[in-house]
Amino acid sequence: MTNTVTLTRFIIEQQREWPDASGTFTLLLNNIVTACKQIAHKVNRGQLIGVLGSAGSENVQGEVQKKLDIITHEIMVNQLIWTGHLAGMASEEIDDVITIPAHYPKGKYLVMFDPLDGSSNIDVNLAVGTIFSVLRCREGIEPTLDDFLAKGSEQVCAGFVIYGPSTMLVLTTGQGVNGFTLDQDIGEFMLTHPNMRIPEETSEFAINMSNQRFWEPPVQRYIEECVQGKEGVRGKDFNMRWVASFVADIYRILTRGGVFLYPIDNRDPKKPAKLRIMYEANPMAFIIEQAGGLCTTGCERILDIQPSGIHQRVPVILGSKNEVGRIIAYHQSA
Ligand code: AFP
């Protein structure tokens, strides 16, 4: 490959379409990418550098933290806090929003991230990832919680890096979705998957079947019909996949279609859903819609939800347009 496009070139060329752009966003993205390259290095070295296993602590949501949850959170914060591009940050690992110390300049963006999505997969050597969402903020202010709690439709950029057999970055700034592969030899992300589009039809679904008895009727009906295959009303066989790393399940759907469901359930009234809106559902919904798919709770478009908390959880149903459309119809007729 000789005529390759680096991520930096791609972003700068995109930025030229906006003559008033200051270049700050390009610099911010560079800092996020540097953090993700550092994380890729740690994930790849694994037990050689002693980073696997539990940290023996819990995060704000009562989940057991892996050593790498803490390390990757610190990498993200350290790479972003000094830059002058941010007014504040929020992380899955920290209860409150992260403010920029007075000795650093403040910028006009907010970043929210899950530094290591799928971390329960890290010790079994499966793909994990980093998810991020960027919002614009009024310049020069000390952001309050309300500044962070914007609807997903207001995101200026969303992306994720998947640390799998290759390290890949998937990115949208609202002009489609592009995929970049990290060339480890030169340390650059190269554009390898331009204009990713999700096929509208699919016969593959992803759901944690062990929760089946807790689902509501529309999801019960949809999955039941898939499982009946050729003999049922759908008249075709379906395949099932569940990696339990959101990044990996989403990457598969972006490349070959499919539908992903982490629906509302009645297992624990205090926790009717699992995935977090600000740094899981919203960035993935932005990416999925930009790639031609749909993303809903079953009853409402994810990107239209007014969030009420940084760590708020929402039901998530997303993927190939026609299949998600069918699930929405089942909710409407229930
Ligand atoms: P962890 O980061 O705690 O492993 O959670 C991963 C996750 O938030 C998301 O990446 C998966 O899609 C989902 O949870 C898997 O949930 P189950 O373990 O309940 O199947």
Tab-separated table of C-alpha atoms and ligand atoms in Angstrom:
chain	number	residue	atom	x	y	z
A	1	MET	CA	0.000	0.000	0.000
A	2	THR	CA	1.641	3.241	-1.082
A	3	ASN	CA	-1.212	5.730	-1.348
A	4	THR	CA	-2.373	5.522	2.248
A	5	VAL	CA	-4.239	8.153	4.265
A	6	THR	CA	-3.263	8.643	7.885
A	7	LEU	CA	-5.866	9.610	10.474
A	8	THR	CA	-4.178	13.009	10.892
A	9	ARG	CA	-4.376	13.705	7.154
A	10	PHE	CA	-7.990	12.534	7.073
A	11	ILE	CA	-9.004	14.864	9.916
A	12	ILE	CA	-7.086	17.868	8.555
A	13	GLU	CA	-8.646	17.388	5.107
A	14	GLN	CA	-12.102	17.119	6.691
A	15	GLN	CA	-11.394	20.257	8.695
A	16	ARG	CA	-10.564	22.222	5.510
A	17	GLU	CA	-14.226	21.928	4.577
A	18	TRP	CA	-14.934	24.244	7.550
A	19	PRO	CA	-12.869	27.395	6.822
A	20	ASP	CA	-13.631	28.846	10.291
A	21	ALA	CA	-12.316	25.786	12.147
A	22	SER	CA	-9.474	26.664	14.511
A	23	GLY	CA	-7.771	23.269	14.418
A	24	THR	CA	-8.456	22.659	18.116
A	25	PHE	CA	-10.632	19.651	17.405
A	26	THR	CA	-7.868	18.037	15.325
A	27	LEU	CA	-5.439	18.532	18.210
A	28	LEU	CA	-7.943	17.120	20.722
A	29	LEU	CA	-8.488	14.054	18.586
A	30	ASN	CA	-4.737	13.593	18.381
A	31	ASN	CA	-4.530	13.548	22.177
A	32	ILE	CA	-7.341	10.980	22.423
A	33	VAL	CA	-5.569	8.855	19.814
A	34	THR	CA	-2.238	9.081	21.643
A	35	ALA	CA	-3.970	7.856	24.812
A	36	CYS	CA	-5.524	4.950	22.901
A	37	LYS	CA	-2.151	3.969	21.408
A	38	GLN	CA	-0.724	3.891	24.923
A	39	ILE	CA	-3.667	1.739	26.056
A	40	ALA	CA	-3.199	-0.569	23.038
A	41	HIS	CA	0.414	-1.063	24.079
A	42	LYS	CA	-0.540	-2.005	27.666
A	43	VAL	CA	-3.366	-4.315	26.565
A	44	ASN	CA	-1.047	-5.991	24.072
A	45	ARG	CA	1.745	-6.549	26.624
A	46	GLY	CA	-0.755	-8.022	29.116
A	47	GLN	CA	0.739	-10.167	31.826
A	48	LEU	CA	4.294	-9.503	30.552
A	49	ILE	CA	3.996	-6.174	32.344
A	50	GLY	CA	1.687	-7.447	35.117
A	51	VAL	CA	-1.423	-5.456	34.171
A	52	LEU	CA	-3.999	-8.290	34.150
A	53	GLY	CA	-6.271	-9.248	37.040
A	54	SER	CA	-8.406	-7.470	39.574
A	55	ALA	CA	-7.380	-4.266	41.335
A	56	GLY	CA	-9.307	-5.357	44.441
A	57	SER	CA	-11.481	-2.232	44.329
A	58	GLU	CA	-14.929	-1.216	43.071
A	59	ASN	CA	-15.912	1.711	40.853
A	60	VAL	CA	-18.772	4.139	41.539
A	61	GLN	CA	-21.270	1.683	40.114
A	62	GLY	CA	-20.215	-1.111	42.443
A	63	GLU	CA	-18.425	-3.055	39.681
A	64	VAL	CA	-15.172	-4.828	40.499
A	65	GLN	CA	-12.321	-2.875	38.918
A	66	LYS	CA	-9.608	-4.559	36.922
A	67	LYS	CA	-6.080	-3.188	37.186
A	68	LEU	CA	-6.433	-2.096	33.574
A	69	ASP	CA	-9.669	-0.173	34.325
A	70	ILE	CA	-7.662	2.090	36.597
A	71	ILE	CA	-4.547	2.259	34.401
A	72	THR	CA	-6.513	3.120	31.242
A	73	HIS	CA	-8.577	5.751	33.086
A	74	GLU	CA	-5.345	7.396	34.263
A	75	ILE	CA	-3.864	7.287	30.749
A	76	MET	CA	-6.934	9.047	29.312
A	77	VAL	CA	-6.954	11.723	32.022
A	78	ASN	CA	-3.190	12.360	31.844
A	79	GLN	CA	-3.209	12.669	28.053
A	80	LEU	CA	-6.154	15.093	28.026
A	81	ILE	CA	-6.107	17.217	31.164
A	82	TRP	CA	-3.192	19.523	30.264
A	83	THR	CA	-4.030	20.204	26.605
A	84	GLY	CA	-6.125	23.372	26.873
A	85	HIS	CA	-8.740	21.882	24.529
A	86	LEU	CA	-11.119	20.691	27.242
A	87	ALA	CA	-13.489	22.344	29.680
A	88	GLY	CA	-13.968	19.037	31.524
A	89	MET	CA	-14.165	15.261	31.288
A	90	ALA	CA	-16.223	12.365	32.621
A	91	SER	CA	-15.160	8.738	32.938
A	92	GLU	CA	-16.921	5.483	33.714
A	93	GLU	CA	-14.489	5.012	36.571
A	94	ILE	CA	-15.181	8.276	38.450
A	95	ASP	CA	-18.429	9.401	40.109
A	96	ASP	CA	-18.135	13.162	39.535
A	97	VAL	CA	-17.123	15.057	36.445
A	98	ILE	CA	-13.391	15.765	36.160
A	99	THR	CA	-12.523	19.454	36.211
A	100	ILE	CA	-9.438	21.031	34.640
A	101	PRO	CA	-7.017	22.301	37.336
A	102	ALA	CA	-6.548	26.084	37.434
A	103	HIS	CA	-2.905	25.891	36.290
A	104	TYR	CA	-3.980	24.504	32.875
A	105	PRO	CA	-5.877	26.493	30.229
A	106	LYS	CA	-9.498	25.542	29.569
A	107	GLY	CA	-10.945	24.815	26.134
A	108	LYS	CA	-14.280	24.483	24.416
A	109	TYR	CA	-14.897	20.724	24.434
A	110	LEU	CA	-16.122	18.106	26.890
A	111	VAL	CA	-15.032	14.488	26.562
A	112	MET	CA	-16.757	11.483	28.107
A	113	PHE	CA	-15.193	8.055	27.956
A	114	ASP	CA	-15.293	4.436	28.973
A	115	PRO	CA	-11.534	3.805	29.128
A	116	LEU	CA	-11.780	0.006	28.969
A	117	ASP	CA	-15.091	-1.344	27.737
A	118	GLY	CA	-15.558	-5.101	28.157
A	119	SER	CA	-12.913	-5.246	30.858
A	120	SER	CA	-14.286	-8.519	32.245
A	121	ASN	CA	-12.955	-10.013	28.981
A	122	ILE	CA	-9.406	-8.782	29.462
A	123	ASP	CA	-8.154	-11.749	31.504
A	124	VAL	CA	-9.477	-14.224	28.916
A	125	ASN	CA	-7.689	-12.424	26.066
A	126	LEU	CA	-10.783	-11.270	24.172
A	127	ALA	CA	-11.240	-7.933	22.434
A	128	VAL	CA	-11.771	-4.878	24.637
A	129	GLY	CA	-11.975	-1.201	23.724
A	130	THR	CA	-12.131	2.488	24.590
A	131	ILE	CA	-15.302	4.468	23.780
A	132	PHE	CA	-15.423	8.275	23.660
A	133	SER	CA	-17.926	11.041	23.032
A	134	VAL	CA	-17.119	14.719	22.408
A	135	LEU	CA	-19.480	17.628	23.101
A	136	ARG	CA	-18.994	21.331	22.519
A	137	CYS	CA	-19.063	23.564	25.596
A	138	ARG	CA	-19.325	27.310	26.138
A	139	GLU	CA	-15.738	28.560	26.039
A	140	GLY	CA	-13.933	29.637	29.210
A	141	ILE	CA	-16.606	28.478	31.676
A	142	GLU	CA	-16.318	26.038	34.559
A	143	PRO	CA	-18.770	23.410	33.283
A	144	THR	CA	-21.545	22.224	35.559
A	145	LEU	CA	-23.178	18.807	35.445
A	146	ASP	CA	-25.874	20.306	33.187
A	147	ASP	CA	-23.274	21.163	30.529
A	148	PHE	CA	-22.403	17.459	30.294
A	149	LEU	CA	-26.006	16.257	30.219
A	150	ALA	CA	-26.635	17.058	26.556
A	151	LYS	CA	-28.677	14.851	24.267
A	152	GLY	CA	-26.678	12.447	22.109
A	153	SER	CA	-27.805	14.337	19.005
A	154	GLU	CA	-25.544	17.196	20.138
A	155	GLN	CA	-22.315	15.166	19.991
A	156	VAL	CA	-19.697	16.617	17.640
A	157	CYS	CA	-17.705	13.421	17.465
A	158	ALA	CA	-17.907	9.863	18.713
A	159	GLY	CA	-15.545	6.973	18.341
A	160	PHE	CA	-14.147	3.802	19.730
A	161	VAL	CA	-10.901	1.924	19.560
A	162	ILE	CA	-11.038	-1.850	19.583
A	163	TYR	CA	-7.998	-3.725	20.858
A	164	GLY	CA	-8.430	-6.998	18.965
A	165	PRO	CA	-6.278	-8.970	16.531
A	166	SER	CA	-5.714	-5.499	14.983
A	167	THR	CA	-6.130	-2.246	16.870
A	168	MET	CA	-8.800	-0.254	15.051
A	169	LEU	CA	-10.325	3.187	15.466
A	170	VAL	CA	-13.886	3.804	14.293
A	171	LEU	CA	-14.860	7.454	14.098
A	172	THR	CA	-17.692	9.777	13.175
A	173	THR	CA	-17.891	13.561	13.154
A	174	GLY	CA	-21.366	13.475	11.629
A	175	GLN	CA	-20.186	12.877	8.060
A	176	GLY	CA	-20.365	9.114	7.887
A	177	VAL	CA	-18.239	6.519	9.652
A	178	ASN	CA	-14.643	5.640	8.868
A	179	GLY	CA	-12.404	2.882	10.189
A	180	PHE	CA	-8.631	3.152	10.693
A	181	THR	CA	-6.174	0.354	11.473
A	182	LEU	CA	-3.144	1.003	13.677
A	183	ASP	CA	0.055	0.293	11.780
A	184	GLN	CA	2.175	-0.806	14.746
A	185	ASP	CA	5.420	-0.370	12.773
A	186	ILE	CA	4.975	3.364	12.224
A	187	GLY	CA	2.552	4.118	15.095
A	188	GLU	CA	-0.106	5.658	12.832
A	189	PHE	CA	-3.783	4.874	12.303
A	190	MET	CA	-4.350	4.393	8.545
A	191	LEU	CA	-7.702	4.717	6.771
A	192	THR	CA	-8.575	1.125	5.872
A	193	HIS	CA	-12.401	1.080	6.093
A	194	PRO	CA	-13.774	4.248	4.440
A	195	ASN	CA	-17.490	5.035	4.618
A	196	MET	CA	-18.635	2.043	6.674
A	197	ARG	CA	-22.286	1.122	6.024
A	198	ILE	CA	-24.445	-1.364	7.909
A	199	PRO	CA	-26.443	-3.736	5.673
A	200	GLU	CA	-30.170	-3.076	6.177
A	201	GLU	CA	-31.048	-6.768	6.307
A	202	THR	CA	-29.533	-9.305	8.686
A	203	SER	CA	-30.100	-12.745	10.129
A	204	GLU	CA	-27.737	-12.373	13.091
A	205	PHE	CA	-28.707	-11.197	16.575
A	206	ALA	CA	-26.682	-10.503	19.726
A	207	ILE	CA	-28.205	-10.727	23.189
A	208	ASN	CA	-27.281	-12.244	26.544
A	209	MET	CA	-29.758	-15.172	26.502
A	210	SER	CA	-29.200	-15.908	30.205
A	211	ASN	CA	-31.417	-12.872	30.947
A	212	GLN	CA	-34.321	-14.189	28.871
A	213	ARG	CA	-36.747	-14.695	31.768
A	214	PHE	CA	-36.420	-11.004	32.717
A	215	TRP	CA	-37.231	-9.451	29.316
A	216	GLU	CA	-40.430	-7.649	28.383
A	217	PRO	CA	-42.916	-9.159	25.860
A	218	PRO	CA	-41.738	-7.310	22.674
A	219	VAL	CA	-38.165	-8.595	23.073
A	220	GLN	CA	-39.407	-12.073	24.086
A	221	ARG	CA	-41.474	-12.152	20.891
A	222	TYR	CA	-38.636	-10.938	18.646
A	223	ILE	CA	-36.040	-13.406	19.957
A	224	GLU	CA	-38.515	-16.279	20.025
A	225	GLU	CA	-39.275	-15.668	16.333
A	226	CYS	CA	-35.540	-15.573	15.486
A	227	VAL	CA	-34.919	-18.830	17.346
A	228	GLN	CA	-37.817	-20.562	15.547
A	229	GLY	CA	-35.872	-19.979	12.317
A	230	LYS	CA	-37.171	-21.451	9.051
A	231	GLU	CA	-40.056	-23.178	10.828
A	232	GLY	CA	-41.380	-19.923	12.346
A	233	VAL	CA	-43.007	-16.725	11.089
A	234	ARG	CA	-39.676	-15.276	9.900
A	235	GLY	CA	-39.154	-18.182	7.516
A	236	LYS	CA	-35.351	-18.078	7.792
A	237	ASP	CA	-32.670	-19.251	10.187
A	238	PHE	CA	-30.867	-16.806	12.466
A	239	ASN	CA	-27.385	-16.970	13.943
A	240	MET	CA	-26.456	-15.675	17.407
A	241	ARG	CA	-23.266	-13.961	18.648
A	242	TRP	CA	-22.494	-12.400	22.055
A	243	VAL	CA	-18.944	-11.260	22.805
A	244	ALA	CA	-19.918	-9.268	25.944
A	245	SER	CA	-17.604	-6.469	24.792
A	246	PHE	CA	-19.832	-3.737	23.370
A	247	VAL	CA	-17.013	-2.571	21.064
A	248	ALA	CA	-16.610	-6.041	19.540
A	249	ASP	CA	-20.339	-6.606	19.031
A	250	ILE	CA	-20.684	-3.138	17.463
A	251	TYR	CA	-17.666	-3.611	15.213
A	252	ARG	CA	-19.143	-6.869	13.894
A	253	ILE	CA	-22.476	-5.140	13.170
A	254	LEU	CA	-20.665	-2.308	11.358
A	255	THR	CA	-18.880	-4.771	9.120
A	256	ARG	CA	-21.510	-7.419	8.354
A	257	GLY	CA	-24.783	-6.218	9.861
A	258	GLY	CA	-26.752	-7.606	12.764
A	259	VAL	CA	-28.844	-6.490	15.678
A	260	PHE	CA	-27.667	-5.966	19.280
A	261	LEU	CA	-30.012	-5.897	22.255
A	262	TYR	CA	-29.340	-5.071	25.894
A	263	PRO	CA	-33.019	-4.436	26.650
A	264	ILE	CA	-34.841	-3.274	29.751
A	265	ASP	CA	-35.350	-6.159	32.200
A	266	ASN	CA	-37.060	-6.722	35.544
A	267	ARG	CA	-34.204	-8.535	37.326
A	268	ASP	CA	-33.391	-5.608	39.636
A	269	PRO	CA	-35.849	-2.676	39.834
A	270	LYS	CA	-32.965	-0.374	40.803
A	271	LYS	CA	-31.088	-1.326	37.600
A	272	PRO	CA	-33.576	-1.903	34.755
A	273	ALA	CA	-30.880	-1.452	32.105
A	274	LYS	CA	-27.147	-2.080	31.900
A	275	LEU	CA	-25.403	0.173	29.398
A	276	ARG	CA	-24.516	3.751	30.299
A	277	ILE	CA	-25.918	6.523	28.115
A	278	MET	CA	-23.148	9.112	28.134
A	279	TYR	CA	-20.105	7.012	27.249
A	280	GLU	CA	-21.602	3.807	25.811
A	281	ALA	CA	-25.069	4.227	24.263
A	282	ASN	CA	-24.782	7.796	22.889
A	283	PRO	CA	-21.435	7.456	21.092
A	284	MET	CA	-22.414	4.066	19.634
A	285	ALA	CA	-25.849	5.394	18.603
A	286	PHE	CA	-24.184	8.291	16.759
A	287	ILE	CA	-21.857	5.858	14.948
A	288	ILE	CA	-24.615	3.365	14.136
A	289	GLU	CA	-26.968	6.022	12.740
A	290	GLN	CA	-24.162	7.594	10.700
A	291	ALA	CA	-23.514	4.138	9.206
A	292	GLY	CA	-27.165	3.791	8.171
A	293	GLY	CA	-28.454	1.799	11.152
A	294	LEU	CA	-30.942	2.569	13.927
A	295	CYS	CA	-30.546	2.831	17.707
A	296	THR	CA	-33.471	2.858	20.145
A	297	THR	CA	-34.555	1.883	23.635
A	298	GLY	CA	-37.456	0.091	21.930
A	299	CYS	CA	-39.700	3.091	22.568
A	300	GLU	CA	-37.450	6.092	21.938
A	301	ARG	CA	-34.494	7.078	19.745
A	302	ILE	CA	-31.398	6.959	21.971
A	303	LEU	CA	-29.986	10.236	20.574
A	304	ASP	CA	-33.205	12.086	21.588
A	305	ILE	CA	-33.034	11.147	25.289
A	306	GLN	CA	-32.423	14.002	27.712
A	307	PRO	CA	-29.893	12.454	30.139
A	308	SER	CA	-30.360	12.967	33.871
A	309	GLY	CA	-27.032	11.696	35.152
A	310	ILE	CA	-23.480	10.971	33.968
A	311	HIS	CA	-23.788	7.290	34.845
A	312	GLN	CA	-27.441	6.866	33.799
A	313	ARG	CA	-28.255	3.483	32.243
A	314	VAL	CA	-30.499	2.949	29.216
A	315	PRO	CA	-31.876	-0.038	27.305
A	316	VAL	CA	-30.101	-0.345	23.944
A	317	ILE	CA	-31.377	-1.968	20.743
A	318	LEU	CA	-29.340	-1.152	17.643
A	319	GLY	CA	-28.077	-2.323	14.289
A	320	SER	CA	-29.469	-3.145	10.851
A	321	LYS	CA	-32.303	-0.787	9.960
A	322	ASN	CA	-35.034	-3.219	8.971
A	323	GLU	CA	-34.526	-5.509	11.954
A	324	VAL	CA	-34.445	-2.672	14.515
A	325	GLY	CA	-37.508	-1.213	12.773
A	326	ARG	CA	-39.297	-4.524	13.358
A	327	ILE	CA	-38.398	-4.491	17.084
A	328	ILE	CA	-39.675	-0.906	17.401
A	329	ALA	CA	-42.951	-1.997	15.752
A	330	TYR	CA	-43.272	-4.863	18.279
A	331	HIS	CA	-42.922	-2.308	21.101
A	332	GLN	CA	-45.531	-0.030	19.517
A	333	SER	CA	-48.054	-2.824	19.145
A	334	ALA	CA	-47.480	-4.316	22.638
B	1	AFP	P1	-17.625	-4.844	31.520
B	1	AFP	O1	-16.844	-3.636	31.020
B	1	AFP	O2	-17.904	-4.808	32.971
B	1	AFP	O3	-17.037	-6.135	31.058
B	1	AFP	O4	-19.091	-4.706	30.846
B	1	AFP	C1	-19.169	-4.757	29.488
B	1	AFP	C2	-20.491	-4.230	29.033
B	1	AFP	O5	-20.753	-2.965	29.590
B	1	AFP	C3	-20.550	-4.169	27.504
B	1	AFP	O6	-19.293	-3.990	26.904
B	1	AFP	C4	-21.188	-5.488	27.125
B	1	AFP	O7	-21.943	-5.422	25.937
B	1	AFP	C5	-22.066	-5.826	28.301
B	1	AFP	O8	-21.533	-5.122	29.420
B	1	AFP	C6	-22.063	-7.286	28.608
B	1	AFP	O9	-22.925	-7.526	29.658
B	1	AFP	P2	-23.189	-9.004	30.249
B	1	AFP	O10	-21.911	-9.398	30.968
B	1	AFP	O11	-24.345	-8.784	31.184
B	1	AFP	O12	-23.510	-9.904	29.129
